[in-house]
Amino acid sequence: MKDHYDIAVVHGDGIGPEICLTTLDLLNAALPGAVLTFSEYPAGAEHFLKTGESLPQATYDACKAADAILHGAAGIPGVVGPDGTEVGVDFTLKLRFGLDLYANIRPIRLFDGVTGPLRGKQAEKIDYIVLRENSEGLYAARGAGSLLRSEVAVDTLVQTRHGIERIVRKAFELARLTDGAPSDGIRRVTCCDKANVLRSYAFFRAVFDEVAKDYPDIEAEHVIVDAMTMHMVMRPNHYNVVVTENMFGDILSDLAAATIGGLGLAPSAEVGAQNGLFQPSHGSAPDIAGQGIANPYGMVLSAAAMLDWLAQRHGDARLLRAADQIKQACTQAMQEGCFTPDLGGRLKTTELAQILIDKVKAM
Ligand code: ATP
């Protein structure tokens, strides 16, 4: 247990600063007495426009040295580098690769009080994790794609035994910590791939099958990614932990977020052996930036995940308690119908954050 924890904060672009600032207030309310010390660093597309640099070395170094990294969101459409891709995503991607944040844990849970688009179907209880491999797959080609004579563009999909094994192990370990799938209470890991078409995914599946043998207490199953999009809508309560390649995980977790009410509700934790980066699943939402109406729940629940992760690493009960209080405050607020406009509410980001702060202070 440490006296205090250094948190590197990178607000980023669009709604990033709006949701990040309110989350810092909530964290201070849950953990008074400077248990967390926040240091803010620049990165993202706005910073690139001002300085020509999207991720300063000092920001990277500070993130590496911090106990945890808290990030809003980065990226502005149209702010691109010479290869035509957005510079704003440099922050997240360089940290993922540089700090080896191989496991991207994206919990999907339908809260009481949220009217999700699947109402009336068998989706009363949706509660599973999309575990996205975060260090290789198709995104390993970031910055290394090639364009031949303006005629042929190539990005390479990379899957290694080391990378697959550790993410699949993480999936089974996570499943052991859950109560199983809502439909039947069975602890289950679903391997989502495209093994029927591409060799790299057939390899992913073969390694999955090998690792699954070490976890006879957990059900293991396969599903092809295109069918998975249907199953996530038709029978979401069948799932417990879904493990998948980097880009599939990126896409599937947005769909999963839609089934629980929208992107604004979905948290995310990106962890490796040493470092952890916590940011919501969504991007910078430029269409609503500056209006003060961004939904802060995804960011707030990501901050709670940060506290859980730090608590586990350092055996600190104070952090565990604060994480529970924040999650409880969110659950209560949603049950009471406290929402921003994306979920049919009228609250501003800061008003909703204040409700959460008041609840935490009253606990
Ligand atoms: P990225 O690829 O960087 O994840 P994206 O292209 O998926 O970003 P987002 O920025 O996540 O796009 O936004 C997608 C849609 O979801 C937008 O219409 C946006 O307004 C909405 N959205 C995302 N986050 C929130 C939020 N916190 N509150 C309200 N609406 C949101």
PDB file of C-alpha atoms in Angstrom, residues 44-282:
ATOM      1  CA  GLY A  44      -4.085  14.654 -29.036  1.00  0.00           C
ATOM      2  CA  ALA A  45      -5.235  16.408 -32.188  1.00  0.00           C
ATOM      3  CA  GLU A  46      -5.710  19.886 -30.624  1.00  0.00           C
ATOM      4  CA  HIS A  47      -2.166  19.723 -29.312  1.00  0.00           C
ATOM      5  CA  PHE A  48      -0.949  18.641 -32.743  1.00  0.00           C
ATOM      6  CA  LEU A  49      -2.655  21.651 -34.356  1.00  0.00           C
ATOM      7  CA  LYS A  50      -0.917  23.969 -31.889  1.00  0.00           C
ATOM      8  CA  THR A  51       2.540  22.387 -31.833  1.00  0.00           C
ATOM      9  CA  GLY A  52       2.880  19.872 -34.684  1.00  0.00           C
ATOM     10  CA  GLU A  53       3.205  17.080 -32.126  1.00  0.00           C
ATOM     11  CA  SER A  54       0.383  14.737 -31.065  1.00  0.00           C
ATOM     12  CA  LEU A  55       2.186  12.924 -28.255  1.00  0.00           C
ATOM     13  CA  PRO A  56       5.076  14.811 -26.619  1.00  0.00           C
ATOM     14  CA  GLN A  57       7.867  12.627 -25.247  1.00  0.00           C
ATOM     15  CA  ALA A  58       7.359  14.231 -21.813  1.00  0.00           C
ATOM     16  CA  THR A  59       3.725  13.056 -21.789  1.00  0.00           C
ATOM     17  CA  TYR A  60       4.724   9.532 -22.746  1.00  0.00           C
ATOM     18  CA  ASP A  61       7.456   9.425 -20.073  1.00  0.00           C
ATOM     19  CA  ALA A  62       5.104  10.777 -17.394  1.00  0.00           C
ATOM     20  CA  CYS A  63       2.446   8.209 -18.303  1.00  0.00           C
ATOM     21  CA  LYS A  64       5.010   5.435 -18.126  1.00  0.00           C
ATOM     22  CA  ALA A  65       6.209   6.544 -14.694  1.00  0.00           C
ATOM     23  CA  ALA A  66       2.736   7.160 -13.177  1.00  0.00           C
ATOM     24  CA  ASP A  67       0.836   4.655 -11.039  1.00  0.00           C
ATOM     25  CA  ALA A  68      -2.040   4.844 -13.538  1.00  0.00           C
ATOM     26  CA  ILE A  69      -3.145   6.861 -16.559  1.00  0.00           C
ATOM     27  CA  LEU A  70      -6.562   8.461 -16.877  1.00  0.00           C
ATOM     28  CA  HIS A  71      -7.605   9.643 -20.331  1.00  0.00           C
ATOM     29  CA  GLY A  72     -10.718  11.325 -21.722  1.00  0.00           C
ATOM     30  CA  ALA A  73     -10.662  10.770 -25.475  1.00  0.00           C
ATOM     31  CA  ALA A  74      -8.547  11.975 -28.387  1.00  0.00           C
ATOM     32  CA  GLY A  75      -8.929  12.628 -32.087  1.00  0.00           C
ATOM     33  CA  ILE A  76     -10.525  15.154 -34.403  1.00  0.00           C
ATOM     34  CA  PRO A  77     -11.782  13.909 -37.784  1.00  0.00           C
ATOM     35  CA  GLY A  78      -9.714  15.439 -40.589  1.00  0.00           C
ATOM     36  CA  VAL A  79      -6.659  16.129 -38.440  1.00  0.00           C
ATOM     37  CA  VAL A  80      -4.464  13.537 -40.113  1.00  0.00           C
ATOM     38  CA  GLY A  81      -0.802  12.716 -40.647  1.00  0.00           C
ATOM     39  CA  PRO A  82       1.012  12.115 -43.950  1.00  0.00           C
ATOM     40  CA  ASP A  83      -0.337   8.533 -44.171  1.00  0.00           C
ATOM     41  CA  GLY A  84      -3.930   9.803 -44.032  1.00  0.00           C
ATOM     42  CA  THR A  85      -4.747   8.406 -40.570  1.00  0.00           C
ATOM     43  CA  GLU A  86      -5.858  10.489 -37.580  1.00  0.00           C
ATOM     44  CA  VAL A  87      -2.996  11.831 -35.446  1.00  0.00           C
ATOM     45  CA  GLY A  88      -5.217  12.041 -32.360  1.00  0.00           C
ATOM     46  CA  VAL A  89      -5.208   8.281 -31.895  1.00  0.00           C
ATOM     47  CA  ASP A  90      -1.400   8.298 -31.525  1.00  0.00           C
ATOM     48  CA  PHE A  91      -1.690   8.764 -27.782  1.00  0.00           C
ATOM     49  CA  THR A  92      -3.664   5.632 -27.115  1.00  0.00           C
ATOM     50  CA  LEU A  93      -1.951   3.467 -29.717  1.00  0.00           C
ATOM     51  CA  LYS A  94       1.620   4.430 -28.792  1.00  0.00           C
ATOM     52  CA  LEU A  95       0.881   3.788 -25.131  1.00  0.00           C
ATOM     53  CA  ARG A  96      -0.696   0.424 -25.912  1.00  0.00           C
ATOM     54  CA  PHE A  97       2.329  -0.749 -27.851  1.00  0.00           C
ATOM     55  CA  GLY A  98       5.052   1.061 -25.856  1.00  0.00           C
ATOM     56  CA  LEU A  99       3.742   0.040 -22.419  1.00  0.00           C
ATOM     57  CA  ASP A 100       2.483  -3.343 -23.631  1.00  0.00           C
ATOM     58  CA  LEU A 101      -1.106  -2.781 -22.463  1.00  0.00           C
ATOM     59  CA  TYR A 102      -2.125  -6.087 -23.971  1.00  0.00           C
ATOM     60  CA  ALA A 103      -5.513  -6.609 -22.320  1.00  0.00           C
ATOM     61  CA  ASN A 104      -8.391  -4.259 -23.070  1.00  0.00           C
ATOM     62  CA  ILE A 105     -11.212  -5.132 -20.690  1.00  0.00           C
ATOM     63  CA  ARG A 106     -14.559  -3.684 -21.742  1.00  0.00           C
ATOM     64  CA  PRO A 107     -17.430  -4.579 -19.409  1.00  0.00           C
ATOM     65  CA  ILE A 108     -20.920  -4.527 -20.904  1.00  0.00           C
ATOM     66  CA  ARG A 109     -23.672  -4.279 -18.323  1.00  0.00           C
ATOM     67  CA  LEU A 110     -27.281  -3.207 -18.652  1.00  0.00           C
ATOM     68  CA  PHE A 111     -28.115  -1.056 -15.623  1.00  0.00           C
ATOM     69  CA  ASP A 112     -31.552  -0.855 -14.025  1.00  0.00           C
ATOM     70  CA  GLY A 113     -33.205   2.337 -15.170  1.00  0.00           C
ATOM     71  CA  VAL A 114     -31.685   2.335 -18.652  1.00  0.00           C
ATOM     72  CA  THR A 115     -34.131   1.605 -21.445  1.00  0.00           C
ATOM     73  CA  GLY A 116     -31.880  -0.188 -23.900  1.00  0.00           C
ATOM     74  CA  PRO A 117     -32.835  -0.756 -27.538  1.00  0.00           C
ATOM     75  CA  LEU A 118     -33.288  -4.490 -26.844  1.00  0.00           C
ATOM     76  CA  ARG A 119     -36.209  -3.990 -24.442  1.00  0.00           C
ATOM     77  CA  GLY A 120     -38.852  -6.681 -24.797  1.00  0.00           C
ATOM     78  CA  LYS A 121     -36.302  -9.244 -25.947  1.00  0.00           C
ATOM     79  CA  GLN A 122     -34.534 -11.706 -23.679  1.00  0.00           C
ATOM     80  CA  ALA A 123     -32.082  -9.037 -22.715  1.00  0.00           C
ATOM     81  CA  GLU A 124     -33.298  -8.062 -19.256  1.00  0.00           C
ATOM     82  CA  LYS A 125     -29.869  -8.761 -17.927  1.00  0.00           C
ATOM     83  CA  ILE A 126     -26.815  -8.113 -20.046  1.00  0.00           C
ATOM     84  CA  ASP A 127     -23.559  -8.507 -18.179  1.00  0.00           C
ATOM     85  CA  TYR A 128     -20.411  -9.644 -19.950  1.00  0.00           C
ATOM     86  CA  ILE A 129     -16.895  -8.555 -20.815  1.00  0.00           C
ATOM     87  CA  VAL A 130     -15.466  -7.965 -24.254  1.00  0.00           C
ATOM     88  CA  LEU A 131     -11.772  -8.756 -23.841  1.00  0.00           C
ATOM     89  CA  ARG A 132      -9.970  -7.161 -26.726  1.00  0.00           C
ATOM     90  CA  GLU A 133      -6.401  -8.186 -27.551  1.00  0.00           C
ATOM     91  CA  ASN A 134      -4.756  -4.792 -27.522  1.00  0.00           C
ATOM     92  CA  SER A 135      -1.147  -5.178 -28.628  1.00  0.00           C
ATOM     93  CA  GLU A 136      -1.181  -6.974 -31.991  1.00  0.00           C
ATOM     94  CA  GLY A 137      -3.790  -8.120 -34.540  1.00  0.00           C
ATOM     95  CA  LEU A 138      -4.536  -5.769 -37.413  1.00  0.00           C
ATOM     96  CA  TYR A 139      -3.622  -2.645 -35.439  1.00  0.00           C
ATOM     97  CA  ALA A 140      -0.038  -3.890 -35.075  1.00  0.00           C
ATOM     98  CA  ALA A 141       0.374  -2.430 -38.565  1.00  0.00           C
ATOM     99  CA  ARG A 142      -0.288   1.113 -37.286  1.00  0.00           C
ATOM    100  CA  GLY A 143       2.394   3.381 -38.795  1.00  0.00           C
ATOM    101  CA  ALA A 144       3.829   0.542 -40.887  1.00  0.00           C
ATOM    102  CA  GLY A 145       1.272   0.081 -43.651  1.00  0.00           C
ATOM    103  CA  SER A 146       2.502   0.501 -47.206  1.00  0.00           C
ATOM    104  CA  LEU A 147       1.074   2.097 -50.299  1.00  0.00           C
ATOM    105  CA  LEU A 148       2.381   0.942 -53.667  1.00  0.00           C
ATOM    106  CA  ARG A 149       2.211   3.359 -56.621  1.00  0.00           C
ATOM    107  CA  SER A 150      -1.068   4.766 -55.271  1.00  0.00           C
ATOM    108  CA  GLU A 151      -2.636   1.491 -56.399  1.00  0.00           C
ATOM    109  CA  VAL A 152      -2.244  -1.057 -53.644  1.00  0.00           C
ATOM    110  CA  ALA A 153      -2.340  -0.476 -49.879  1.00  0.00           C
ATOM    111  CA  VAL A 154      -1.303  -3.179 -47.425  1.00  0.00           C
ATOM    112  CA  ASP A 155      -1.630  -3.480 -43.638  1.00  0.00           C
ATOM    113  CA  THR A 156      -0.478  -6.684 -41.976  1.00  0.00           C
ATOM    114  CA  LEU A 157      -2.428  -8.660 -39.373  1.00  0.00           C
ATOM    115  CA  VAL A 158      -0.063 -10.062 -36.739  1.00  0.00           C
ATOM    116  CA  GLN A 159      -0.944 -12.838 -34.282  1.00  0.00           C
ATOM    117  CA  THR A 160       1.751 -14.454 -32.127  1.00  0.00           C
ATOM    118  CA  ARG A 161       1.527 -17.459 -29.828  1.00  0.00           C
ATOM    119  CA  HIS A 162       2.751 -15.290 -26.952  1.00  0.00           C
ATOM    120  CA  GLY A 163       0.137 -12.598 -27.632  1.00  0.00           C
ATOM    121  CA  ILE A 164      -2.762 -15.023 -28.068  1.00  0.00           C
ATOM    122  CA  GLU A 165      -1.855 -17.196 -25.112  1.00  0.00           C
ATOM    123  CA  ARG A 166      -1.709 -14.380 -22.615  1.00  0.00           C
ATOM    124  CA  ILE A 167      -4.981 -12.734 -23.700  1.00  0.00           C
ATOM    125  CA  VAL A 168      -6.805 -16.083 -23.705  1.00  0.00           C
ATOM    126  CA  ARG A 169      -5.444 -16.872 -20.235  1.00  0.00           C
ATOM    127  CA  LYS A 170      -6.630 -13.468 -19.080  1.00  0.00           C
ATOM    128  CA  ALA A 171     -10.107 -14.294 -20.438  1.00  0.00           C
ATOM    129  CA  PHE A 172     -10.351 -17.516 -18.430  1.00  0.00           C
ATOM    130  CA  GLU A 173      -8.980 -15.834 -15.303  1.00  0.00           C
ATOM    131  CA  LEU A 174     -11.557 -13.025 -15.664  1.00  0.00           C
ATOM    132  CA  ALA A 175     -14.362 -15.563 -16.151  1.00  0.00           C
ATOM    133  CA  ARG A 176     -13.377 -17.257 -12.874  1.00  0.00           C
ATOM    134  CA  LEU A 177     -14.025 -13.976 -11.059  1.00  0.00           C
ATOM    135  CA  THR A 178     -17.590 -13.652 -12.407  1.00  0.00           C
ATOM    136  CA  ASP A 179     -20.920 -15.305 -11.588  1.00  0.00           C
ATOM    137  CA  GLY A 180     -21.211 -16.639 -15.135  1.00  0.00           C
ATOM    138  CA  ALA A 181     -23.563 -15.703 -17.963  1.00  0.00           C
ATOM    139  CA  PRO A 182     -26.900 -14.154 -16.900  1.00  0.00           C
ATOM    140  CA  SER A 183     -28.950 -16.694 -18.905  1.00  0.00           C
ATOM    141  CA  ASP A 184     -27.673 -19.849 -17.187  1.00  0.00           C
ATOM    142  CA  GLY A 185     -25.019 -18.913 -14.604  1.00  0.00           C
ATOM    143  CA  ILE A 186     -22.353 -20.823 -16.548  1.00  0.00           C
ATOM    144  CA  ARG A 187     -18.856 -19.357 -16.558  1.00  0.00           C
ATOM    145  CA  ARG A 188     -18.082 -19.240 -20.231  1.00  0.00           C
ATOM    146  CA  VAL A 189     -15.328 -17.892 -22.505  1.00  0.00           C
ATOM    147  CA  THR A 190     -16.289 -17.295 -26.115  1.00  0.00           C
ATOM    148  CA  CYS A 191     -13.505 -17.159 -28.696  1.00  0.00           C
ATOM    149  CA  CYS A 192     -14.631 -14.816 -31.451  1.00  0.00           C
ATOM    150  CA  ASP A 193     -12.639 -15.111 -34.683  1.00  0.00           C
ATOM    151  CA  LYS A 194     -12.765 -15.650 -38.432  1.00  0.00           C
ATOM    152  CA  ALA A 195     -11.027 -19.022 -38.334  1.00  0.00           C
ATOM    153  CA  ASN A 196     -13.042 -20.305 -41.276  1.00  0.00           C
ATOM    154  CA  VAL A 197     -11.375 -17.858 -43.678  1.00  0.00           C
ATOM    155  CA  LEU A 198      -7.986 -16.611 -42.468  1.00  0.00           C
ATOM    156  CA  ARG A 199      -4.999 -18.571 -41.246  1.00  0.00           C
ATOM    157  CA  SER A 200      -4.129 -16.058 -38.529  1.00  0.00           C
ATOM    158  CA  TYR A 201      -7.561 -16.513 -36.935  1.00  0.00           C
ATOM    159  CA  ALA A 202      -7.375 -20.312 -37.279  1.00  0.00           C
ATOM    160  CA  PHE A 203      -4.127 -20.023 -35.298  1.00  0.00           C
ATOM    161  CA  PHE A 204      -5.863 -17.814 -32.708  1.00  0.00           C
ATOM    162  CA  ARG A 205      -8.525 -20.504 -32.306  1.00  0.00           C
ATOM    163  CA  ALA A 206      -5.986 -23.361 -32.084  1.00  0.00           C
ATOM    164  CA  VAL A 207      -4.073 -21.578 -29.314  1.00  0.00           C
ATOM    165  CA  PHE A 208      -7.399 -20.790 -27.581  1.00  0.00           C
ATOM    166  CA  ASP A 209      -8.267 -24.510 -27.593  1.00  0.00           C
ATOM    167  CA  GLU A 210      -4.882 -25.407 -26.103  1.00  0.00           C
ATOM    168  CA  VAL A 211      -5.198 -22.870 -23.284  1.00  0.00           C
ATOM    169  CA  ALA A 212      -8.841 -23.832 -22.609  1.00  0.00           C
ATOM    170  CA  LYS A 213      -7.671 -27.296 -21.530  1.00  0.00           C
ATOM    171  CA  ASP A 214      -6.083 -25.687 -18.465  1.00  0.00           C
ATOM    172  CA  TYR A 215      -9.502 -24.367 -17.369  1.00  0.00           C
ATOM    173  CA  PRO A 216     -11.857 -27.376 -17.254  1.00  0.00           C
ATOM    174  CA  ASP A 217     -14.159 -25.503 -14.845  1.00  0.00           C
ATOM    175  CA  ILE A 218     -14.985 -22.907 -17.513  1.00  0.00           C
ATOM    176  CA  GLU A 219     -17.029 -23.579 -20.646  1.00  0.00           C
ATOM    177  CA  ALA A 220     -15.139 -22.742 -23.857  1.00  0.00           C
ATOM    178  CA  GLU A 221     -16.863 -22.075 -27.165  1.00  0.00           C
ATOM    179  CA  HIS A 222     -16.152 -20.568 -30.590  1.00  0.00           C
ATOM    180  CA  VAL A 223     -18.145 -18.163 -32.683  1.00  0.00           C
ATOM    181  CA  ILE A 224     -17.401 -16.603 -36.054  1.00  0.00           C
ATOM    182  CA  VAL A 225     -17.290 -12.822 -35.801  1.00  0.00           C
ATOM    183  CA  ASP A 226     -20.040 -12.058 -38.313  1.00  0.00           C
ATOM    184  CA  ALA A 227     -22.475 -14.402 -36.549  1.00  0.00           C
ATOM    185  CA  MET A 228     -21.368 -12.837 -33.277  1.00  0.00           C
ATOM    186  CA  THR A 229     -22.853  -9.469 -34.263  1.00  0.00           C
ATOM    187  CA  MET A 230     -26.231 -11.212 -34.560  1.00  0.00           C
ATOM    188  CA  HIS A 231     -25.888 -13.133 -31.300  1.00  0.00           C
ATOM    189  CA  MET A 232     -24.958  -9.970 -29.399  1.00  0.00           C
ATOM    190  CA  VAL A 233     -28.323  -8.518 -30.393  1.00  0.00           C
ATOM    191  CA  MET A 234     -30.453 -11.695 -30.233  1.00  0.00           C
ATOM    192  CA  ARG A 235     -29.105 -13.402 -27.091  1.00  0.00           C
ATOM    193  CA  PRO A 236     -26.724 -11.083 -25.249  1.00  0.00           C
ATOM    194  CA  ASN A 237     -27.445 -12.796 -21.909  1.00  0.00           C
ATOM    195  CA  HIS A 238     -25.649 -15.944 -23.133  1.00  0.00           C
ATOM    196  CA  TYR A 239     -22.259 -14.222 -22.894  1.00  0.00           C
ATOM    197  CA  ASN A 240     -19.830 -14.006 -19.998  1.00  0.00           C
ATOM    198  CA  VAL A 241     -16.342 -13.235 -21.377  1.00  0.00           C
ATOM    199  CA  VAL A 242     -15.734 -12.780 -25.106  1.00  0.00           C
ATOM    200  CA  VAL A 243     -12.088 -12.810 -26.206  1.00  0.00           C
ATOM    201  CA  THR A 244     -11.110 -11.520 -29.616  1.00  0.00           C
ATOM    202  CA  GLU A 245      -8.487  -9.937 -31.863  1.00  0.00           C
ATOM    203  CA  ASN A 246      -7.711  -6.213 -31.634  1.00  0.00           C
ATOM    204  CA  MET A 247      -9.818  -4.760 -34.462  1.00  0.00           C
ATOM    205  CA  PHE A 248     -12.721  -7.173 -33.942  1.00  0.00           C
ATOM    206  CA  GLY A 249     -12.703  -6.120 -30.280  1.00  0.00           C
ATOM    207  CA  ASP A 250     -12.780  -2.457 -31.258  1.00  0.00           C
ATOM    208  CA  ILE A 251     -15.829  -2.958 -33.467  1.00  0.00           C
ATOM    209  CA  LEU A 252     -17.715  -5.487 -31.336  1.00  0.00           C
ATOM    210  CA  SER A 253     -17.381  -3.420 -28.169  1.00  0.00           C
ATOM    211  CA  ASP A 254     -19.134  -0.447 -29.824  1.00  0.00           C
ATOM    212  CA  LEU A 255     -21.997  -2.734 -30.859  1.00  0.00           C
ATOM    213  CA  ALA A 256     -22.077  -4.214 -27.359  1.00  0.00           C
ATOM    214  CA  ALA A 257     -22.226  -0.691 -25.889  1.00  0.00           C
ATOM    215  CA  ALA A 258     -25.219   0.094 -28.095  1.00  0.00           C
ATOM    216  CA  THR A 259     -27.095  -2.891 -26.632  1.00  0.00           C
ATOM    217  CA  ILE A 260     -26.801  -1.457 -23.111  1.00  0.00           C
ATOM    218  CA  GLY A 261     -27.972   2.034 -24.047  1.00  0.00           C
ATOM    219  CA  GLY A 262     -25.098   3.654 -25.929  1.00  0.00           C
ATOM    220  CA  LEU A 263     -21.412   4.410 -26.115  1.00  0.00           C
ATOM    221  CA  GLY A 264     -21.575   6.960 -23.328  1.00  0.00           C
ATOM    222  CA  LEU A 265     -22.151   4.197 -20.766  1.00  0.00           C
ATOM    223  CA  ALA A 266     -19.289   1.860 -21.652  1.00  0.00           C
ATOM    224  CA  PRO A 267     -16.086   1.840 -19.588  1.00  0.00           C
ATOM    225  CA  SER A 268     -12.728   0.384 -20.590  1.00  0.00           C
ATOM    226  CA  ALA A 269      -9.476  -0.652 -18.895  1.00  0.00           C
ATOM    227  CA  GLU A 270      -6.249  -1.296 -20.807  1.00  0.00           C
ATOM    228  CA  VAL A 271      -3.736  -3.133 -18.690  1.00  0.00           C
ATOM    229  CA  GLY A 272      -0.358  -4.798 -18.971  1.00  0.00           C
ATOM    230  CA  ALA A 273       2.044  -6.238 -16.419  1.00  0.00           C
ATOM    231  CA  GLN A 274       3.140  -2.790 -15.167  1.00  0.00           C
ATOM    232  CA  ASN A 275       0.869  -0.059 -16.507  1.00  0.00           C
ATOM    233  CA  GLY A 276      -2.827   0.675 -16.777  1.00  0.00           C
ATOM    234  CA  LEU A 277      -4.655   3.167 -19.011  1.00  0.00           C
ATOM    235  CA  PHE A 278      -8.263   3.969 -18.215  1.00  0.00           C
ATOM    236  CA  GLN A 279     -10.506   5.740 -20.686  1.00  0.00           C
ATOM    237  CA  PRO A 280     -14.102   5.208 -21.805  1.00  0.00           C
ATOM    238  CA  SER A 281     -14.756   2.987 -24.827  1.00  0.00           C
ATOM    239  CA  HIS A 282     -16.027   5.916 -26.849  1.00  0.00           C
TER     240      HIS A 282
END
